[in-house]
Amino acid sequence: MKGVIFSGMRPTGKLHLGNYFGALDNWIKLQEEYRCFFGVVDWHALTTGFESTEMMKENIIEMVIDWLSAGIDPEKSTLLIQSHVPEHAELHLLLSMITPLSWLERNPVVKEQVRDLDLKENMGYGLLGYPVLMAADILIYNANAVPVGEDQSPHIELTREIGRRFNSLYHNVFVIPELKLSPTPKILGTDGRKMSKSLKNNINISDSPEIIKTKIMSMITDPEKIRLTDKGHPEICVVFDYHRIFNKKELPKIEQKCRNAQLGCVACKNHLAAILSKSLQSFREKRKYYENNRQLVWDVLNKGSQEARKVTQTTLVEVKKAMRIDYVQ
Ligand code: ADP
């Protein structure tokens, strides 16, 4: 084994292509070489979704069904629910003492969320502390690497800074983790912005072929290409970007035909929808199995959370010892 991996996802429901190509695909490959911990980070979901928690349980199961159907193997990796491993919260509290507020206030990810979700003065203390909780999630496993999408890279940098600060204030307890990006770290949504559930521009990996087709048909292409006979500019077209990821084999042909006005946007989109649906077919079939065996998914999470605690409890002992707050009389 090359080392330890931790990564998490917020349980906000079914996964989209951004989650898959930005992170999950990398997780599946890394579980062969690393000791992997994959977390359902439900407390993170509360930082913005604290008002509507009625779907949390369902969202957890839907997301983990996606993980398992895509190829996460509980025999190789430990799957856990953050709130079932309470040491994450205790470490978060301790790390919050040593984290300067200025580090959190300059965090571009939170600024973006406040803007996208129109939070302004409704931003909670928990959302500001998101990177501290994430640092606790990662450092508690002494992870060497964290496979996430590009949007998370400022958070990984903060995790490293917090870990280094702890190590220099007290003792070298924490491994300082590296960011591990996938080859496709930023997937765009159907409107050309970063794919995200909150922007409603997502294509889910579990979407039916009909829904995939409708979503792809709604995508905006090169505005100068209105008719088949207009020459296109693939470099500014999101549909072409998708062909780049899902249809590598035909890419040169599609680019040439688009530029030479031999391929219309409707046909190009239809072709993309068919290819994407086909590539997700076996995933959809596996998904049906877990949908009919939900208890199996809970069993994996319960067992994984217990297993994770063996590691997190050991780390916390080390942390308290280093901080000299391990008093017993
Ligand atoms: P969401 O943004 O949909 O709520 P999360 O914030 O829980 O999803 O992210 C889960 C993982 O998916 C993270 O590693 C994140 O970097 C990755 N990710 C999310 N959106 C994208 C995207 N559009 N492109 C690439 N990776 C993404």
mmCIF file of C-alpha atoms and ligand atoms in Angstrom:
data_model
loop_
_atom_site.group_PDB
_atom_site.id
_atom_site.type_symbol
_atom_site.label_atom_id
_atom_site.label_comp_id
_atom_site.label_asym_id
_atom_site.label_seq_id
_atom_site.Cartn_x
_atom_site.Cartn_y
_atom_site.Cartn_z
ATOM 1 C CA MET A 1 0.000 0.000 0.000
ATOM 2 C CA LYS A 2 1.301 3.426 -0.989
ATOM 3 C CA GLY A 3 -0.345 5.264 1.904
ATOM 4 C CA VAL A 4 -3.684 6.485 3.237
ATOM 5 C CA ILE A 5 -6.466 8.280 1.392
ATOM 6 C CA PHE A 6 -9.397 10.187 2.827
ATOM 7 C CA SER A 7 -12.091 11.876 0.775
ATOM 8 C CA GLY A 8 -15.716 12.734 1.396
ATOM 9 C CA MET A 9 -18.876 13.885 -0.294
ATOM 10 C CA ARG A 10 -21.844 15.774 1.080
ATOM 11 C CA PRO A 11 -25.022 13.674 1.011
ATOM 12 C CA THR A 12 -27.091 15.938 -1.188
ATOM 13 C CA GLY A 13 -28.599 13.101 -3.240
ATOM 14 C CA LYS A 14 -27.652 11.344 -6.439
ATOM 15 C CA LEU A 15 -24.233 12.050 -7.924
ATOM 16 C CA HIS A 16 -23.636 14.021 -11.095
ATOM 17 C CA LEU A 17 -20.981 13.731 -13.782
ATOM 18 C CA GLY A 18 -18.846 16.349 -11.968
ATOM 19 C CA ASN A 19 -18.754 14.258 -8.789
ATOM 20 C CA TYR A 20 -17.967 11.180 -10.861
ATOM 21 C CA PHE A 21 -15.225 12.497 -13.129
ATOM 22 C CA GLY A 22 -13.874 14.971 -10.565
ATOM 23 C CA ALA A 23 -13.609 12.514 -7.678
ATOM 24 C CA LEU A 24 -15.369 9.128 -7.670
ATOM 25 C CA ASP A 25 -13.604 7.707 -10.723
ATOM 26 C CA ASN A 26 -10.299 8.527 -9.013
ATOM 27 C CA TRP A 27 -11.473 6.913 -5.739
ATOM 28 C CA ILE A 28 -12.274 3.676 -7.569
ATOM 29 C CA LYS A 29 -8.787 3.494 -9.062
ATOM 30 C CA LEU A 30 -6.971 4.528 -5.857
ATOM 31 C CA GLN A 31 -8.590 1.841 -3.700
ATOM 32 C CA GLU A 32 -6.284 -0.711 -5.384
ATOM 33 C CA GLU A 33 -3.140 1.035 -4.136
ATOM 34 C CA TYR A 34 -4.047 2.930 -0.945
ATOM 35 C CA ARG A 35 -5.749 2.276 2.374
ATOM 36 C CA CYS A 36 -8.902 4.281 1.622
ATOM 37 C CA PHE A 37 -11.468 5.945 3.871
ATOM 38 C CA PHE A 38 -14.480 7.428 2.084
ATOM 39 C CA GLY A 39 -16.810 9.563 4.170
ATOM 40 C CA VAL A 40 -20.441 10.585 3.856
ATOM 41 C CA VAL A 41 -19.873 14.056 5.296
ATOM 42 C CA ASP A 42 -23.353 14.781 6.625
ATOM 43 C CA TRP A 43 -22.252 17.564 8.997
ATOM 44 C CA HIS A 44 -20.797 19.361 5.981
ATOM 45 C CA ALA A 45 -24.194 19.151 4.299
ATOM 46 C CA LEU A 46 -25.703 20.922 7.324
ATOM 47 C CA THR A 47 -23.471 23.986 6.848
ATOM 48 C CA THR A 48 -25.841 25.213 4.137
ATOM 49 C CA GLY A 49 -28.736 22.743 4.347
ATOM 50 C CA PHE A 50 -29.628 22.997 8.047
ATOM 51 C CA GLU A 51 -33.214 24.056 7.378
ATOM 52 C CA SER A 52 -34.231 21.079 5.257
ATOM 53 C CA THR A 53 -32.937 17.905 6.847
ATOM 54 C CA GLU A 54 -35.906 15.674 6.071
ATOM 55 C CA MET A 55 -34.140 14.212 3.020
ATOM 56 C CA MET A 56 -30.763 13.615 4.679
ATOM 57 C CA LYS A 57 -31.264 9.900 5.370
ATOM 58 C CA GLU A 58 -32.554 9.224 1.866
ATOM 59 C CA ASN A 59 -29.757 11.327 0.344
ATOM 60 C CA ILE A 60 -27.125 9.326 2.230
ATOM 61 C CA ILE A 61 -28.406 6.044 0.885
ATOM 62 C CA GLU A 62 -28.855 7.324 -2.690
ATOM 63 C CA MET A 63 -25.294 8.652 -2.751
ATOM 64 C CA VAL A 64 -23.747 5.496 -1.336
ATOM 65 C CA ILE A 65 -25.751 3.372 -3.795
ATOM 66 C CA ASP A 66 -24.037 5.444 -6.501
ATOM 67 C CA TRP A 67 -20.612 4.821 -4.930
ATOM 68 C CA LEU A 68 -21.128 1.058 -4.737
ATOM 69 C CA SER A 69 -22.688 0.743 -8.187
ATOM 70 C CA ALA A 70 -19.805 2.693 -9.729
ATOM 71 C CA GLY A 71 -17.199 0.351 -8.213
ATOM 72 C CA ILE A 72 -16.329 1.378 -4.656
ATOM 73 C CA ASP A 73 -15.619 -1.944 -2.972
ATOM 74 C CA PRO A 74 -16.304 -2.175 0.783
ATOM 75 C CA GLU A 75 -13.928 -5.155 0.959
ATOM 76 C CA LYS A 76 -11.093 -2.841 -0.053
ATOM 77 C CA SER A 77 -12.195 0.540 1.322
ATOM 78 C CA THR A 78 -13.764 1.780 4.553
ATOM 79 C CA LEU A 79 -17.044 3.638 4.020
ATOM 80 C CA LEU A 80 -18.197 5.757 6.938
ATOM 81 C CA ILE A 81 -20.762 8.320 8.007
ATOM 82 C CA GLN A 82 -19.038 11.373 9.504
ATOM 83 C CA SER A 83 -21.593 11.834 12.301
ATOM 84 C CA HIS A 84 -21.190 8.173 13.306
ATOM 85 C CA VAL A 85 -17.507 8.839 13.991
ATOM 86 C CA PRO A 86 -17.758 11.565 16.667
ATOM 87 C CA GLU A 87 -13.960 11.986 16.947
ATOM 88 C CA HIS A 88 -14.213 14.116 13.765
ATOM 89 C CA ALA A 89 -16.194 16.664 15.804
ATOM 90 C CA GLU A 90 -13.828 16.607 18.761
ATOM 91 C CA LEU A 91 -10.803 17.176 16.548
ATOM 92 C CA HIS A 92 -12.693 19.934 14.709
ATOM 93 C CA LEU A 93 -13.209 21.714 18.030
ATOM 94 C CA LEU A 94 -9.536 21.439 18.979
ATOM 95 C CA LEU A 95 -8.347 22.588 15.546
ATOM 96 C CA SER A 96 -10.750 25.552 15.664
ATOM 97 C CA MET A 97 -8.705 26.876 18.621
ATOM 98 C CA ILE A 98 -5.508 27.083 16.596
ATOM 99 C CA THR A 99 -6.995 28.317 13.292
ATOM 100 C CA PRO A 100 -6.763 32.103 12.772
ATOM 101 C CA LEU A 101 -10.078 33.614 11.712
ATOM 102 C CA SER A 102 -8.349 35.508 8.902
ATOM 103 C CA TRP A 103 -7.483 32.185 7.185
ATOM 104 C CA LEU A 104 -11.184 31.318 7.044
ATOM 105 C CA GLU A 105 -12.445 34.757 6.051
ATOM 106 C CA ARG A 106 -10.289 34.832 2.921
ATOM 107 C CA ASN A 107 -11.499 31.389 1.749
ATOM 108 C CA PRO A 108 -12.697 31.823 -1.881
ATOM 109 C CA VAL A 109 -14.936 28.713 -1.774
ATOM 110 C CA VAL A 110 -17.105 30.104 1.016
ATOM 111 C CA LYS A 111 -17.276 33.498 -0.700
ATOM 112 C CA GLU A 112 -18.539 31.748 -3.845
ATOM 113 C CA GLN A 113 -21.156 29.787 -1.875
ATOM 114 C CA VAL A 114 -22.403 32.914 -0.114
ATOM 115 C CA ARG A 115 -22.825 34.514 -3.552
ATOM 116 C CA ASP A 116 -24.412 31.471 -5.297
ATOM 117 C CA LEU A 117 -26.828 30.706 -2.456
ATOM 118 C CA ASP A 118 -27.447 34.401 -1.697
ATOM 119 C CA LEU A 119 -26.623 33.879 2.002
ATOM 120 C CA LYS A 120 -25.139 37.298 2.933
ATOM 121 C CA GLU A 121 -25.749 37.918 6.659
ATOM 122 C CA ASN A 122 -27.365 34.480 6.986
ATOM 123 C CA MET A 123 -23.983 32.798 6.709
ATOM 124 C CA GLY A 124 -23.534 30.559 9.743
ATOM 125 C CA TYR A 125 -20.551 29.991 11.999
ATOM 126 C CA GLY A 126 -20.540 26.365 10.767
ATOM 127 C CA LEU A 127 -20.119 27.372 7.118
ATOM 128 C CA LEU A 128 -17.165 29.619 7.940
ATOM 129 C CA GLY A 129 -15.624 26.668 9.796
ATOM 130 C CA TYR A 130 -16.201 24.231 6.886
ATOM 131 C CA PRO A 131 -12.457 23.968 6.110
ATOM 132 C CA VAL A 132 -11.620 23.303 9.782
ATOM 133 C CA LEU A 133 -14.060 20.395 9.862
ATOM 134 C CA MET A 134 -12.636 19.169 6.569
ATOM 135 C CA ALA A 135 -9.104 19.431 8.008
ATOM 136 C CA ALA A 136 -10.249 17.316 10.978
ATOM 137 C CA ASP A 137 -11.802 14.713 8.595
ATOM 138 C CA ILE A 138 -8.542 14.347 6.691
ATOM 139 C CA LEU A 139 -5.907 14.758 9.403
ATOM 140 C CA ILE A 140 -7.592 12.304 11.786
ATOM 141 C CA TYR A 141 -6.786 9.450 9.350
ATOM 142 C CA ASN A 142 -3.249 10.766 8.718
ATOM 143 C CA ALA A 143 -4.123 10.747 5.040
ATOM 144 C CA ASN A 144 -1.257 11.212 2.589
ATOM 145 C CA ALA A 145 -3.517 12.244 -0.260
ATOM 146 C CA VAL A 146 -7.012 13.623 -0.837
ATOM 147 C CA PRO A 147 -8.665 12.941 -4.211
ATOM 148 C CA VAL A 148 -11.167 15.768 -4.868
ATOM 149 C CA GLY A 149 -12.253 18.071 -7.697
ATOM 150 C CA GLU A 150 -10.455 21.337 -8.427
ATOM 151 C CA ASP A 151 -13.077 23.377 -6.501
ATOM 152 C CA GLN A 152 -11.783 21.840 -3.272
ATOM 153 C CA SER A 153 -8.117 22.760 -3.715
ATOM 154 C CA PRO A 154 -8.266 25.903 -1.457
ATOM 155 C CA HIS A 155 -9.682 23.664 1.288
ATOM 156 C CA ILE A 156 -6.833 21.185 0.948
ATOM 157 C CA GLU A 157 -4.359 24.065 1.185
ATOM 158 C CA LEU A 158 -6.035 25.169 4.442
ATOM 159 C CA THR A 159 -5.928 21.586 5.749
ATOM 160 C CA ARG A 160 -2.183 21.595 5.116
ATOM 161 C CA GLU A 161 -1.744 24.948 6.866
ATOM 162 C CA ILE A 162 -3.780 23.827 9.888
ATOM 163 C CA GLY A 163 -1.861 20.520 10.099
ATOM 164 C CA ARG A 164 1.483 22.311 9.875
ATOM 165 C CA ARG A 165 0.431 24.826 12.529
ATOM 166 C CA PHE A 166 -0.577 22.025 14.910
ATOM 167 C CA ASN A 167 2.676 20.136 14.300
ATOM 168 C CA SER A 168 4.786 23.222 14.947
ATOM 169 C CA LEU A 169 2.813 24.379 18.017
ATOM 170 C CA TYR A 170 2.903 20.963 19.717
ATOM 171 C CA HIS A 171 4.373 17.787 18.204
ATOM 172 C CA ASN A 172 4.606 16.226 14.775
ATOM 173 C CA VAL A 173 1.324 14.334 15.043
ATOM 174 C CA PHE A 174 -0.207 14.865 11.623
ATOM 175 C CA VAL A 175 0.842 13.755 8.157
ATOM 176 C CA ILE A 176 0.515 16.742 5.794
ATOM 177 C CA PRO A 177 -1.680 15.533 2.902
ATOM 178 C CA GLU A 178 -1.327 16.196 -0.820
ATOM 179 C CA LEU A 179 -4.103 17.223 -3.193
ATOM 180 C CA LYS A 180 -4.825 14.517 -5.784
ATOM 181 C CA LEU A 181 -6.700 15.839 -8.807
ATOM 182 C CA SER A 182 -8.298 13.594 -11.419
ATOM 183 C CA PRO A 183 -7.450 14.112 -15.116
ATOM 184 C CA THR A 184 -10.836 15.930 -15.386
ATOM 185 C CA PRO A 185 -10.917 18.058 -12.225
ATOM 186 C CA LYS A 186 -13.615 20.506 -13.395
ATOM 187 C CA ILE A 187 -16.687 19.335 -15.274
ATOM 188 C CA LEU A 188 -19.004 22.007 -16.664
ATOM 189 C CA GLY A 189 -22.765 21.836 -16.335
ATOM 190 C CA THR A 190 -25.361 22.106 -19.097
ATOM 191 C CA ASP A 191 -25.216 25.935 -18.839
ATOM 192 C CA GLY A 192 -21.432 26.154 -19.151
ATOM 193 C CA ARG A 193 -20.829 26.973 -15.461
ATOM 194 C CA LYS A 194 -19.243 24.442 -13.043
ATOM 195 C CA MET A 195 -21.591 21.464 -12.760
ATOM 196 C CA SER A 196 -23.326 21.662 -9.399
ATOM 197 C CA LYS A 197 -26.615 20.521 -7.946
ATOM 198 C CA SER A 198 -27.251 23.942 -6.448
ATOM 199 C CA LEU A 199 -26.981 25.544 -9.911
ATOM 200 C CA LYS A 200 -29.404 22.932 -11.327
ATOM 201 C CA ASN A 201 -27.152 22.358 -14.333
ATOM 202 C CA ASN A 202 -26.295 18.769 -13.433
ATOM 203 C CA ILE A 203 -26.543 15.501 -15.333
ATOM 204 C CA ASN A 204 -26.727 12.656 -12.823
ATOM 205 C CA ILE A 205 -24.914 9.394 -13.451
ATOM 206 C CA SER A 206 -28.190 7.591 -12.663
ATOM 207 C CA ASP A 207 -30.301 9.668 -15.092
ATOM 208 C CA SER A 208 -32.301 7.620 -17.614
ATOM 209 C CA PRO A 209 -31.355 7.810 -21.324
ATOM 210 C CA GLU A 210 -34.455 9.996 -21.898
ATOM 211 C CA ILE A 211 -33.463 12.513 -19.226
ATOM 212 C CA ILE A 212 -29.840 12.551 -20.419
ATOM 213 C CA LYS A 213 -31.084 13.332 -23.918
ATOM 214 C CA THR A 214 -33.381 16.161 -22.744
ATOM 215 C CA LYS A 215 -30.583 17.733 -20.676
ATOM 216 C CA ILE A 216 -28.017 17.496 -23.473
ATOM 217 C CA MET A 217 -30.497 18.939 -25.975
ATOM 218 C CA SER A 218 -30.879 22.000 -23.717
ATOM 219 C CA MET A 219 -27.145 22.760 -23.811
ATOM 220 C CA ILE A 220 -25.981 25.959 -25.453
ATOM 221 C CA THR A 221 -23.499 25.495 -28.279
ATOM 222 C CA ASP A 222 -21.451 27.967 -30.331
ATOM 223 C CA PRO A 223 -23.815 30.974 -30.761
ATOM 224 C CA GLU A 224 -22.456 31.617 -34.284
ATOM 225 C CA LYS A 225 -23.444 28.143 -35.469
ATOM 226 C CA ILE A 226 -27.171 28.345 -36.125
ATOM 227 C CA ARG A 227 -27.522 26.128 -39.210
ATOM 228 C CA LEU A 228 -25.740 22.952 -40.243
ATOM 229 C CA THR A 229 -23.977 24.984 -42.938
ATOM 230 C CA ASP A 230 -22.455 27.445 -40.416
ATOM 231 C CA LYS A 231 -18.857 26.694 -39.431
ATOM 232 C CA GLY A 232 -18.512 25.921 -35.712
ATOM 233 C CA HIS A 233 -15.889 26.731 -33.068
ATOM 234 C CA PRO A 234 -15.571 23.593 -30.893
ATOM 235 C CA GLU A 235 -13.134 25.327 -28.511
ATOM 236 C CA ILE A 236 -15.988 27.417 -27.078
ATOM 237 C CA CYS A 237 -18.652 24.654 -27.077
ATOM 238 C CA VAL A 238 -19.584 22.703 -23.915
ATOM 239 C CA VAL A 239 -21.017 19.857 -26.027
ATOM 240 C CA PHE A 240 -17.596 19.454 -27.608
ATOM 241 C CA ASP A 241 -16.022 19.508 -24.142
ATOM 242 C CA TYR A 242 -18.223 16.533 -23.265
ATOM 243 C CA HIS A 243 -17.158 14.686 -26.421
ATOM 244 C CA ARG A 244 -13.588 15.310 -25.246
ATOM 245 C CA ILE A 245 -14.343 13.329 -22.064
ATOM 246 C CA PHE A 246 -16.867 10.703 -23.151
ATOM 247 C CA ASN A 247 -16.071 10.177 -26.798
ATOM 248 C CA LYS A 248 -12.298 10.430 -27.176
ATOM 249 C CA LYS A 249 -12.216 8.002 -30.103
ATOM 250 C CA GLU A 250 -14.305 10.144 -32.430
ATOM 251 C CA LEU A 251 -13.002 13.514 -31.250
ATOM 252 C CA PRO A 252 -10.838 14.432 -34.287
ATOM 253 C CA LYS A 253 -13.658 13.499 -36.678
ATOM 254 C CA ILE A 254 -16.251 15.531 -34.748
ATOM 255 C CA GLU A 255 -13.962 18.553 -34.504
ATOM 256 C CA GLN A 256 -13.237 18.502 -38.215
ATOM 257 C CA LYS A 257 -16.882 18.076 -39.234
ATOM 258 C CA CYS A 258 -18.020 20.870 -36.887
ATOM 259 C CA ARG A 259 -15.392 23.298 -38.200
ATOM 260 C CA ASN A 260 -16.201 22.423 -41.822
ATOM 261 C CA ALA A 261 -19.969 22.844 -41.406
ATOM 262 C CA GLN A 262 -20.670 19.139 -42.024
ATOM 263 C CA LEU A 263 -22.201 18.406 -38.607
ATOM 264 C CA GLY A 264 -25.202 20.184 -37.106
ATOM 265 C CA CYS A 265 -25.535 20.815 -33.371
ATOM 266 C CA VAL A 266 -28.705 18.704 -33.016
ATOM 267 C CA ALA A 267 -27.052 15.642 -34.556
ATOM 268 C CA CYS A 268 -23.903 16.262 -32.517
ATOM 269 C CA LYS A 269 -25.944 16.402 -29.294
ATOM 270 C CA ASN A 270 -27.997 13.323 -30.187
ATOM 271 C CA HIS A 271 -24.820 11.366 -30.773
ATOM 272 C CA LEU A 272 -23.322 12.530 -27.474
ATOM 273 C CA ALA A 273 -26.502 11.594 -25.559
ATOM 274 C CA ALA A 274 -26.461 8.078 -27.062
ATOM 275 C CA ILE A 275 -22.783 7.541 -26.194
ATOM 276 C CA LEU A 276 -23.136 8.858 -22.655
ATOM 277 C CA SER A 277 -26.261 6.763 -21.963
ATOM 278 C CA LYS A 278 -24.553 3.648 -23.262
ATOM 279 C CA SER A 279 -21.456 4.193 -21.130
ATOM 280 C CA LEU A 280 -23.659 4.436 -18.016
ATOM 281 C CA GLN A 281 -25.804 1.390 -18.817
ATOM 282 C CA SER A 282 -23.986 -1.196 -16.683
ATOM 283 C CA PHE A 283 -23.882 1.308 -13.807
ATOM 284 C CA ARG A 284 -27.687 1.692 -14.001
ATOM 285 C CA GLU A 285 -28.107 -2.083 -13.888
ATOM 286 C CA LYS A 286 -25.902 -2.463 -10.783
ATOM 287 C CA ARG A 287 -27.798 0.397 -9.190
ATOM 288 C CA LYS A 288 -31.061 -1.527 -9.439
ATOM 289 C CA TYR A 289 -29.552 -4.311 -7.325
ATOM 290 C CA TYR A 290 -28.667 -1.964 -4.441
ATOM 291 C CA GLU A 291 -31.981 -0.112 -4.718
ATOM 292 C CA ASN A 292 -33.633 -3.450 -3.916
ATOM 293 C CA ASN A 293 -31.126 -4.256 -1.137
ATOM 294 C CA ARG A 294 -30.929 -1.045 0.882
ATOM 295 C CA GLN A 295 -30.168 -2.765 4.182
ATOM 296 C CA LEU A 296 -26.980 -4.081 2.625
ATOM 297 C CA VAL A 297 -25.860 -0.483 2.079
ATOM 298 C CA TRP A 298 -26.618 0.448 5.707
ATOM 299 C CA ASP A 299 -24.672 -2.613 6.874
ATOM 300 C CA VAL A 300 -21.629 -1.432 4.904
ATOM 301 C CA LEU A 301 -21.858 2.044 6.475
ATOM 302 C CA ASN A 302 -22.398 0.777 10.016
ATOM 303 C CA LYS A 303 -19.477 -1.624 9.803
ATOM 304 C CA GLY A 304 -17.243 0.978 8.127
ATOM 305 C CA SER A 305 -18.007 3.654 10.725
ATOM 306 C CA GLN A 306 -17.042 1.258 13.535
ATOM 307 C CA GLU A 307 -13.845 0.331 11.721
ATOM 308 C CA ALA A 308 -12.983 4.004 11.183
ATOM 309 C CA ARG A 309 -13.358 4.726 14.898
ATOM 310 C CA LYS A 310 -10.466 2.419 15.701
ATOM 311 C CA VAL A 311 -8.209 4.804 13.760
ATOM 312 C CA THR A 312 -9.822 8.080 14.870
ATOM 313 C CA GLN A 313 -9.733 7.167 18.562
ATOM 314 C CA THR A 314 -6.025 6.375 18.346
ATOM 315 C CA THR A 315 -5.288 9.696 16.614
ATOM 316 C CA LEU A 316 -7.244 11.651 19.226
ATOM 317 C CA VAL A 317 -5.197 10.092 22.022
ATOM 318 C CA GLU A 318 -2.048 11.303 20.226
ATOM 319 C CA VAL A 319 -3.525 14.762 19.695
ATOM 320 C CA LYS A 320 -4.489 15.222 23.348
ATOM 321 C CA LYS A 321 -1.119 13.945 24.490
ATOM 322 C CA ALA A 322 0.664 16.414 22.217
ATOM 323 C CA MET A 323 -1.537 19.253 23.511
ATOM 324 C CA ARG A 324 -1.029 18.108 27.116
ATOM 325 C CA ILE A 325 -4.769 17.880 27.698
ATOM 326 C CA ASP A 326 -4.826 14.132 28.316
ATOM 327 C CA TYR A 327 -5.324 14.542 32.046
ATOM 328 C CA VAL A 328 -6.323 11.571 34.152
ATOM 329 C CA GLN A 329 -5.967 11.316 37.893
HETATM 330 P P1 ADP B 1 -21.665 19.366 -5.026
HETATM 331 O O1 ADP B 1 -20.766 20.532 -5.414
HETATM 332 O O2 ADP B 1 -22.413 18.789 -6.194
HETATM 333 O O3 ADP B 1 -22.547 19.647 -3.858
HETATM 334 P P2 ADP B 1 -19.671 18.152 -3.283
HETATM 335 O O4 ADP B 1 -19.306 19.543 -2.889
HETATM 336 O O5 ADP B 1 -20.167 17.247 -2.208
HETATM 337 O O6 ADP B 1 -20.684 18.209 -4.518
HETATM 338 O O7 ADP B 1 -18.436 17.503 -3.983
HETATM 339 C C1 ADP B 1 -18.126 16.130 -4.003
HETATM 340 C C2 ADP B 1 -16.874 15.905 -4.836
HETATM 341 O O8 ADP B 1 -17.163 16.149 -6.223
HETATM 342 C C3 ADP B 1 -15.727 16.850 -4.472
HETATM 343 O O9 ADP B 1 -14.503 16.142 -4.564
HETATM 344 C C4 ADP B 1 -15.782 17.908 -5.530
HETATM 345 O O10 ADP B 1 -14.537 18.522 -5.763
HETATM 346 C C5 ADP B 1 -16.245 17.111 -6.738
HETATM 347 N N1 ADP B 1 -16.968 17.953 -7.688
HETATM 348 C C6 ADP B 1 -18.155 18.579 -7.478
HETATM 349 N N2 ADP B 1 -18.539 19.250 -8.586
HETATM 350 C C7 ADP B 1 -17.570 19.052 -9.522
HETATM 351 C C8 ADP B 1 -17.384 19.468 -10.889
HETATM 352 N N3 ADP B 1 -18.275 20.218 -11.516
HETATM 353 N N4 ADP B 1 -16.267 19.064 -11.538
HETATM 354 C C9 ADP B 1 -15.351 18.282 -10.916
HETATM 355 N N5 ADP B 1 -15.464 17.848 -9.645
HETATM 356 C C10 ADP B 1 -16.552 18.220 -8.946
#
